[in-house]
Coordinates of C-alpha atoms and ligand atoms in Angstrom, one line a residue:
X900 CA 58.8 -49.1 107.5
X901 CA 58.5 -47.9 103.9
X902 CA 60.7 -49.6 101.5
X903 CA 62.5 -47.7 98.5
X904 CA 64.5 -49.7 95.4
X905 CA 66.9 -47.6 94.2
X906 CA 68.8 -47.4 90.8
X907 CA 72.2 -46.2 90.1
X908 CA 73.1 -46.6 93.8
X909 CA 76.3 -46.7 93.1
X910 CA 76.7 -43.4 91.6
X911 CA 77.0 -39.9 92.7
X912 CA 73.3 -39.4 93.9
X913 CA 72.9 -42.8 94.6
X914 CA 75.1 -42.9 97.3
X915 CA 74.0 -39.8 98.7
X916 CA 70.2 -40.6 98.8
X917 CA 70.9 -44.3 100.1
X918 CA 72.1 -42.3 103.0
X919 CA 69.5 -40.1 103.1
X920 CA 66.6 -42.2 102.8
X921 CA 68.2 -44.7 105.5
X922 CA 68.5 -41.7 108.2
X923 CA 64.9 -40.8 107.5
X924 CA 64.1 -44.9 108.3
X925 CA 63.5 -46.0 104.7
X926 CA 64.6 -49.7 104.2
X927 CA 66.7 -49.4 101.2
X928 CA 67.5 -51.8 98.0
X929 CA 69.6 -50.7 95.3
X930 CA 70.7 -52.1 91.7
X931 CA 74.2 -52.0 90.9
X932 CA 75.6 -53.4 87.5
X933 CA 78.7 -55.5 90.1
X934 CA 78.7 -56.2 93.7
X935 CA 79.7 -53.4 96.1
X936 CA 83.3 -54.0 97.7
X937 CA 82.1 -53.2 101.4
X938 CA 79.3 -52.3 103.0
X939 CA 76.0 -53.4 101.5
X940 CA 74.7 -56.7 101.8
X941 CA 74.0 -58.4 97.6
X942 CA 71.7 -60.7 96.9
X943 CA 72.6 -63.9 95.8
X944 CA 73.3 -63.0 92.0
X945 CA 76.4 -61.4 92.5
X946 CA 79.5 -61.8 89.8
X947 CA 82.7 -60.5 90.6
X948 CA 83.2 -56.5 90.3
X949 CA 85.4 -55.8 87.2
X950 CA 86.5 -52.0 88.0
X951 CA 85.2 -50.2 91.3
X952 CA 82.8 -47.9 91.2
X953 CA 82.5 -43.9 92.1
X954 CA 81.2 -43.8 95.3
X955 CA 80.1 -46.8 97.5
X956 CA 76.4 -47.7 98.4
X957 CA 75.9 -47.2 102.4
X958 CA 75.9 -50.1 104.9
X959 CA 72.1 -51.1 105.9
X960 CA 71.5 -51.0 101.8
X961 CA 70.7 -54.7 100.3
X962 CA 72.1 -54.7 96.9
X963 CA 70.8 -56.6 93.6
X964 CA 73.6 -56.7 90.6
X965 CA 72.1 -57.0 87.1
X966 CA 71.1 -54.5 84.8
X967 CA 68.4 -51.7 84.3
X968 CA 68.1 -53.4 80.7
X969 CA 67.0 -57.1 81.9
X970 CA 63.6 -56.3 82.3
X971 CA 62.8 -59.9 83.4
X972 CA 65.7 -59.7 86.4
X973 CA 63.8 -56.2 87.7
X974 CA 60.4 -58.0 87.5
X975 CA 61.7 -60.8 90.0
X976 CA 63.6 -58.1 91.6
X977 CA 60.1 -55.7 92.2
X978 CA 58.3 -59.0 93.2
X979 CA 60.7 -59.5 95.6
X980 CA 61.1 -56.1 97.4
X981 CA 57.6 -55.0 96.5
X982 CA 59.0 -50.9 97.2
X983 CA 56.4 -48.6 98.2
X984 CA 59.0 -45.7 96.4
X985 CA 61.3 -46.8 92.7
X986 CA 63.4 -44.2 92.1
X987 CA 65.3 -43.9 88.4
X988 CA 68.8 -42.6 88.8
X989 CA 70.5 -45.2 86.6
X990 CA 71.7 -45.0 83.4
X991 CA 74.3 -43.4 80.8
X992 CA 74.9 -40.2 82.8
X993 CA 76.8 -37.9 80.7
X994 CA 76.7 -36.1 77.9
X995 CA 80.0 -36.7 76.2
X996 CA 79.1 -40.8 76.8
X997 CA 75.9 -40.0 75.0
X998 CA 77.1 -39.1 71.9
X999 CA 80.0 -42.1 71.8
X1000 CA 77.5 -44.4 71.6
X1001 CA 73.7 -42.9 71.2
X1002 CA 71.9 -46.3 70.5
X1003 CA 73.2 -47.8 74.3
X1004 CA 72.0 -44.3 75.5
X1005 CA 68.3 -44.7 74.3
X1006 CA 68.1 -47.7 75.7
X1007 CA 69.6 -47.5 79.1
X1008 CA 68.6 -44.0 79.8
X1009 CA 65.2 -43.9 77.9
X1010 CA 63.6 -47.3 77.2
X1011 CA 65.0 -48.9 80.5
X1012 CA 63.9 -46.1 82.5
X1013 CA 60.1 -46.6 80.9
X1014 CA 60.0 -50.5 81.3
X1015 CA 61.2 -50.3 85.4
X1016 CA 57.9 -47.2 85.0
X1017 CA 55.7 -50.1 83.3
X1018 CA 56.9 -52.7 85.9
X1019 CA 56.2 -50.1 89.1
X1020 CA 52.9 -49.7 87.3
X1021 CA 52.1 -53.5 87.2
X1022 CA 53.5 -54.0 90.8
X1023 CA 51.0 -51.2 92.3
X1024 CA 48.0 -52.4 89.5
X1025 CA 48.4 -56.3 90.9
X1026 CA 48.5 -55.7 94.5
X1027 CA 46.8 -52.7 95.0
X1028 CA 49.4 -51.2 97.3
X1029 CA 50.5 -47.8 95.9
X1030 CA 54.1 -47.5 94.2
X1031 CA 55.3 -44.4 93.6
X1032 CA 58.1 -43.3 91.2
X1033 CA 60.5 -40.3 90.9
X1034 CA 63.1 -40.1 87.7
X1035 CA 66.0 -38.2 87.8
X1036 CA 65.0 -36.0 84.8
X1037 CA 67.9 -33.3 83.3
X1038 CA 68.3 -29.8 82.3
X1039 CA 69.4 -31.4 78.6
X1040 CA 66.0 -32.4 78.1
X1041 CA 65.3 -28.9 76.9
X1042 CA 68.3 -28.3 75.3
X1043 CA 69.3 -24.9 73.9
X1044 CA 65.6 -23.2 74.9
X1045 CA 65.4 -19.6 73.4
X1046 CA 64.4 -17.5 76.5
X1047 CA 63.9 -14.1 77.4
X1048 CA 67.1 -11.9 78.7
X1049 CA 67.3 -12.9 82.5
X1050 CA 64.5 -15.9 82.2
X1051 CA 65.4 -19.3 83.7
X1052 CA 64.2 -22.7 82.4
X1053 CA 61.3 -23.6 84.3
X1054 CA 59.0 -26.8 83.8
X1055 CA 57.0 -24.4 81.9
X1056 CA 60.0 -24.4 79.3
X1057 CA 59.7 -26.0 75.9
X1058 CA 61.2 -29.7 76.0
X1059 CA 63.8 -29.4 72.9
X1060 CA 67.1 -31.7 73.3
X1061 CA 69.9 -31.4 71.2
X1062 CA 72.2 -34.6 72.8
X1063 CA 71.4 -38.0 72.9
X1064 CA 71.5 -38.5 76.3
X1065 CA 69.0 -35.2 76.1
X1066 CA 66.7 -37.2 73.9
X1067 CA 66.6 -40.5 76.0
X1068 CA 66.4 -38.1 79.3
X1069 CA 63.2 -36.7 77.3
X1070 CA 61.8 -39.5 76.6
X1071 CA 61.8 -41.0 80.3
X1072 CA 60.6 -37.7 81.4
X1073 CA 57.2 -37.3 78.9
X1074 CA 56.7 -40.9 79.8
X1075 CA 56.6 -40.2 83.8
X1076 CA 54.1 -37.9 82.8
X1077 CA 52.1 -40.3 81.1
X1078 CA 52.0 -42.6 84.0
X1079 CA 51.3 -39.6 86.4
X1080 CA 47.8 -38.7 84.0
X1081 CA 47.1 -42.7 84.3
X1082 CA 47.1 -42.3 87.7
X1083 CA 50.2 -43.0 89.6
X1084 CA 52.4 -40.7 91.9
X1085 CA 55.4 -40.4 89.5
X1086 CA 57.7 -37.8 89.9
X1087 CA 60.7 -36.2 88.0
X1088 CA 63.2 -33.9 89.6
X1089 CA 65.0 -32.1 86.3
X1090 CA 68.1 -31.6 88.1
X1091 CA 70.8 -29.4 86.7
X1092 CA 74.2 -29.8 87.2
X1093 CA 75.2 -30.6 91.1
X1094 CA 78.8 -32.2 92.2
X1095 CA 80.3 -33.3 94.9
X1096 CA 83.3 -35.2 95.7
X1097 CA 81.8 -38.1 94.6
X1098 CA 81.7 -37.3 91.3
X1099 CA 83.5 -39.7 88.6
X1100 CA 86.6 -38.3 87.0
X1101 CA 85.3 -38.3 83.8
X1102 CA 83.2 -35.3 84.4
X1103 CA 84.9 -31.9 83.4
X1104 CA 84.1 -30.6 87.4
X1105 CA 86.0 -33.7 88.9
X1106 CA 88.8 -33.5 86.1
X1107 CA 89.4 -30.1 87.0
X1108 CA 89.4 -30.3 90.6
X1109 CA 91.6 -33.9 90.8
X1110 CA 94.3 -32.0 88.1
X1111 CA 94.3 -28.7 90.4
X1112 CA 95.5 -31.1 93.4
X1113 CA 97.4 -33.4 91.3
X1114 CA 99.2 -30.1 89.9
X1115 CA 99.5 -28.9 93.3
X1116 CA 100.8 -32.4 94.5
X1117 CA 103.6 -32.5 91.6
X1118 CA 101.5 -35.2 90.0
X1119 CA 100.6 -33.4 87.2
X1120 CA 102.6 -30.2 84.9
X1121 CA 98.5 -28.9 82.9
X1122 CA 94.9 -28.9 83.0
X1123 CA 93.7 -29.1 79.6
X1124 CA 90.0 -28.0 78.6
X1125 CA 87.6 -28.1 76.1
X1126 CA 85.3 -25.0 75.9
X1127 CA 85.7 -22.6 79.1
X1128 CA 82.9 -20.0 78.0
X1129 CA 80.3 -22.8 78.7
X1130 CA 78.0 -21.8 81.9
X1131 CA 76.6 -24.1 84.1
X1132 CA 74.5 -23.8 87.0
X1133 CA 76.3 -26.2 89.8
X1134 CA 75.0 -27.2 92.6
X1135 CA 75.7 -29.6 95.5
X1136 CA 74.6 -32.7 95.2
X1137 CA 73.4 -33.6 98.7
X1138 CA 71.3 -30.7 98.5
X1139 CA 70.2 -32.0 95.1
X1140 CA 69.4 -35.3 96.8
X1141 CA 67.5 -33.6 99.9
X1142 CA 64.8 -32.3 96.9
X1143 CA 64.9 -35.9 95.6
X1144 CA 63.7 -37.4 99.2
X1145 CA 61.0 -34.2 99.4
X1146 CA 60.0 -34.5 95.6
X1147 CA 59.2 -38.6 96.8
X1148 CA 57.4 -37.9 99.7
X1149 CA 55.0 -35.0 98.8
X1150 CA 51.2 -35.3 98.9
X1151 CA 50.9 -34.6 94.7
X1152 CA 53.3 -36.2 92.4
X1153 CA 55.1 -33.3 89.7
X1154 CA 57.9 -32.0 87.7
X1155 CA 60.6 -30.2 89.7
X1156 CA 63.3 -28.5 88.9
X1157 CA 66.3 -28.7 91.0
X1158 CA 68.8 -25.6 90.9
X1159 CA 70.3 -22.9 92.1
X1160 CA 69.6 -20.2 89.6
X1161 CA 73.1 -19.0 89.5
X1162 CA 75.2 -19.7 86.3
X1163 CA 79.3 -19.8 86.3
X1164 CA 81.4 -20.2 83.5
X1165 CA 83.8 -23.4 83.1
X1166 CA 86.7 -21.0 83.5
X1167 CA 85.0 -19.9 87.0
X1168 CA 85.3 -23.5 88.0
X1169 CA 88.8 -23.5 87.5
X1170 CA 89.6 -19.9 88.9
X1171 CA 87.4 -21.1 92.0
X1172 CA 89.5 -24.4 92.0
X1173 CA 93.4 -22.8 92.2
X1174 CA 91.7 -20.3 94.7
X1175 CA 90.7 -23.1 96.9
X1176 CA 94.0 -24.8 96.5
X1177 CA 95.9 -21.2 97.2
X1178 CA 97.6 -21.0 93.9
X1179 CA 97.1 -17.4 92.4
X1180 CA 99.1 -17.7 89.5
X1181 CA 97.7 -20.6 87.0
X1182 CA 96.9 -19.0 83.8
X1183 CA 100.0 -20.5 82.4
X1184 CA 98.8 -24.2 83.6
X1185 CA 95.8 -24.4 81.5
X1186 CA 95.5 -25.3 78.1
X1187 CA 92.8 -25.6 75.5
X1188 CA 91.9 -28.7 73.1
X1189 CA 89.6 -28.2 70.5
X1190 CA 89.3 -32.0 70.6
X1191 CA 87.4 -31.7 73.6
X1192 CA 84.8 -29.3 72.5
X1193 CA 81.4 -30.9 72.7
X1194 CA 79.5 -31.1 68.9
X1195 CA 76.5 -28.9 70.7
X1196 CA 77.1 -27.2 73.7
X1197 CA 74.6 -25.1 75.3
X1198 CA 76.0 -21.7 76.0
X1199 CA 73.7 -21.2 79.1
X1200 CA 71.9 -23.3 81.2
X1201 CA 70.3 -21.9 84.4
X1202 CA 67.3 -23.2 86.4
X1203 CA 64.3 -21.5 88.0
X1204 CA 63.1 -23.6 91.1
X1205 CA 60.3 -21.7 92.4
X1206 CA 58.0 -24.4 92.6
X1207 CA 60.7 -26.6 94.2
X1208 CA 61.2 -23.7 96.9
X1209 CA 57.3 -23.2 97.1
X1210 CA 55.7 -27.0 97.1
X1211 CA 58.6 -28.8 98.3
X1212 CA 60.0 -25.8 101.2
X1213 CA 63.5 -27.0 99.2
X1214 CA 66.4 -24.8 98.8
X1215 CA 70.0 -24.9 97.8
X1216 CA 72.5 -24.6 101.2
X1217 CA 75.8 -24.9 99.4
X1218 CA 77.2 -21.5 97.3
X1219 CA 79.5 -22.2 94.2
X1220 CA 82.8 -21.4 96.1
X1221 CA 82.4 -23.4 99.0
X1222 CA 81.2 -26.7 96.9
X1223 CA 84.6 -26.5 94.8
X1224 CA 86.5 -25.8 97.7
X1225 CA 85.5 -29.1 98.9
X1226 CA 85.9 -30.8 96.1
X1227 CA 89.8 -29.3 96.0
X1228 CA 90.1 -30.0 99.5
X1229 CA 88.6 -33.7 99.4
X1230 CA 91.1 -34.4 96.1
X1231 CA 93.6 -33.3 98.1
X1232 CA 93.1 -36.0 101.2
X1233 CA 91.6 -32.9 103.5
X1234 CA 88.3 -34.0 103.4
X1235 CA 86.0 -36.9 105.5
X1236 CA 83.4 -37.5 102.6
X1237 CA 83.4 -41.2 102.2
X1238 CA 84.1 -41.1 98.2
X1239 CA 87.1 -42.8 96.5
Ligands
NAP823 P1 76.5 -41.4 88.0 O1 77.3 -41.0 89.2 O2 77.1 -41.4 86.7 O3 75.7 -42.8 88.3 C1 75.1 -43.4 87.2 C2 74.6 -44.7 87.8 O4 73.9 -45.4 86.8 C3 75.7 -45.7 88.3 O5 75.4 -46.1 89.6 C4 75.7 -46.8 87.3 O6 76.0 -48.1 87.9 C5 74.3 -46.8 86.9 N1 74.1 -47.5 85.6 C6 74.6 -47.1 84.4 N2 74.2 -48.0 83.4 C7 73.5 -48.9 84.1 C8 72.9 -50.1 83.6 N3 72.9 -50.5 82.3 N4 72.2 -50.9 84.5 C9 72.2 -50.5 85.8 N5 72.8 -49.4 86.3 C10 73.4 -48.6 85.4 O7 75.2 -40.3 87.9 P2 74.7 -39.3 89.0 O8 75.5 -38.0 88.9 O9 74.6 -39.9 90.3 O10 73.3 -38.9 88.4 C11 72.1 -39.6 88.8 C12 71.0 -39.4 87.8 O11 70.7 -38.0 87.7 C13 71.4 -39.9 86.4 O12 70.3 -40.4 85.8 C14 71.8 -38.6 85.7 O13 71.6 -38.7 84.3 C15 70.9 -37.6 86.3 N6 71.4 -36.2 86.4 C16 72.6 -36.0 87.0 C17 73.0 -34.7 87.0 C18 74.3 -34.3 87.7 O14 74.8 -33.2 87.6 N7 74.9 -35.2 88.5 C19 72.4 -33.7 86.3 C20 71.2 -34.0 85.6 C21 70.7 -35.3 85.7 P3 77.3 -48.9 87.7 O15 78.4 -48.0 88.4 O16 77.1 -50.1 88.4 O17 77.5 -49.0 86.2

């Protein structure tokens, strides 16, 4: 049976490839910053959880707490497991996070991510046994990209960051490359934005569709926004996770990028959300806050992924209506997803 160690398990992807990689008979570890409250099994090293996390990692996943920043703790841990597959997913996810504190970003997101590369390396250098490695890479890495009217970013497209998180995100991805020309199969999947309704509340998708059924619920009088105009291209995230697993398991290691090619505004999002929760009338329940506005923001960001479709036989099954209906209908208790 191969064996995969995962990071950031307990996160949105993490969840879902746990899942995904167990159906297809992968023995799965994880690393998770507190023990999981059901489930997964921990290793001994467990403290007690402080606040419980987004989504939970699947039963059949062993689970080792610590950090992605205690490089000693992930050598034992590597030793241990000896994974034929690492995959990156940890680390300071958003953008808005990124630029609270950009010093904890580099080094979670960027110099973490390369030191678990280096120690992958070492693992596959001193036994011989191949390890390979797939990062979750990001649109931000290329930031606002000047493009031709109706072109997409591609892997072709200049690497240009204009957040933190961006710049750390860069960093991890040049660096996979790196490894990749020394030798090893490392992987990135530059995944654009994909939800689900396992995604934490402090992302704007989750905070509109949890206010749409807390408004709808009498829980809650206004959604208030930052920037609206801002387009996106959303995806769902198991799909998202589906290229993950193919990206890992292909014959020649690459950059992907992981999208649906179809942009929607913010303000989209939140028509598409009242729709799905069958109110018709809720201009009057939103509200705008400059305060919210990001410091950069770019406008556009839409993904080409022909060579994801092409190499990897990967394409998106969820459209943008039906993936915030379901997040409507899972924040208001219709759905089965196993999140929160
Ligand atoms: P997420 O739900 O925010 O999960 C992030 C994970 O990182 C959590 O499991 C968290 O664990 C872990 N983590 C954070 N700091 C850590 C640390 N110091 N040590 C160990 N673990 C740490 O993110 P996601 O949406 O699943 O995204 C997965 C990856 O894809 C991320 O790298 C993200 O940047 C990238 N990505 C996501 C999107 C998207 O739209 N979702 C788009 C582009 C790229 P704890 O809960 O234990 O802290």
């Amino acid at each position: 049976m191969a064996r995969a160690f995962v990071t950031g398990i307990t996160g949105q992807d993490g969840s879902y490839l746990a899942e995904a990689l167990l159906d297809r008979g992968w023995e799965v570890h994880g690393l998770a910053t507190s023990p999981p409250a059901s489930g997964a099994s921990t290793t001994p090293a467990g403290m007690p959880s402080a606040s419980p996390a987004s989504a939970s990692p699947a039963s059949g996943v062993t689970i080792h707490v610590g950090d992605l920043t205690d490089a000693p703790f992930l050598a034992s841990v590597l030793d241990e497991v000896r994974p034929d597959l690492v995959v990156n997913l940890a680390g300071i996810s958003s953008v808005a996070a990124s630029w609270a504190d950009p010093v904890r970003c580099a080094e979670v997101t960027g110099l973490a991510a390369v030191t678990l590369l280096e120690l992958a390396w070492r693992l596959q250098e001193r036994h011989g046994i191949p390890v390979r490695w797939l990062q979750a890479s990001s649109a931000e890495i290329f930031g606002q990209p000047k493009l031709a009217a109706g072109e997409a970013i591609s892997e072709r497209t200049p690497i240009a960051p204009v957040s933190p998180y961006g710049a750390a995100k860069a960093f991890a991805h040049v660096t996979t490359g790196v490894y990749r020309t020394r030798g090893m199969h490392a992987s990135t999947v530059i995944l654009f934005n994909h939800e689900s309704p396992r995604r934490p509340h402090a992302f704007v998708t989750r905070k509109i569709t949890s206010t749409v059924a807390a408004i709808v619920q009498g829980r809650a009088d206004k959604l208030v926004l930052g920037n609206q105009d801002a387009r996106r291209d959303w995806g769902w995230a198991p799909d998202y996770v589906e290229a993950m697993v193919r990206a890992a398991e292909h014959d020649r290691a690459d950059d992907f990028v992981v999208a649906t090619g179809v942009a929607h505004s913010v303000g989209d999002f939140v028509a598409a959300a009242f729709a799905g929760a069958g109110i018709r009338d809720w201009a009057s329940l939103v509200e705008t806050d400059p305060a919210l506005v990001r410091p950069t923001d770019p406008a556009v960001l839409v993904g080409d992924a022909s060579k994801a479709r092409a190499e990897l036989g990967w394409t998106p099954t969820v459209g943008f209506e039906e993936l915030v209906a379901r997040m409507v209908a899972h924040d208001l208790g219709h759905s089965t997803d196993s999140a929160d």
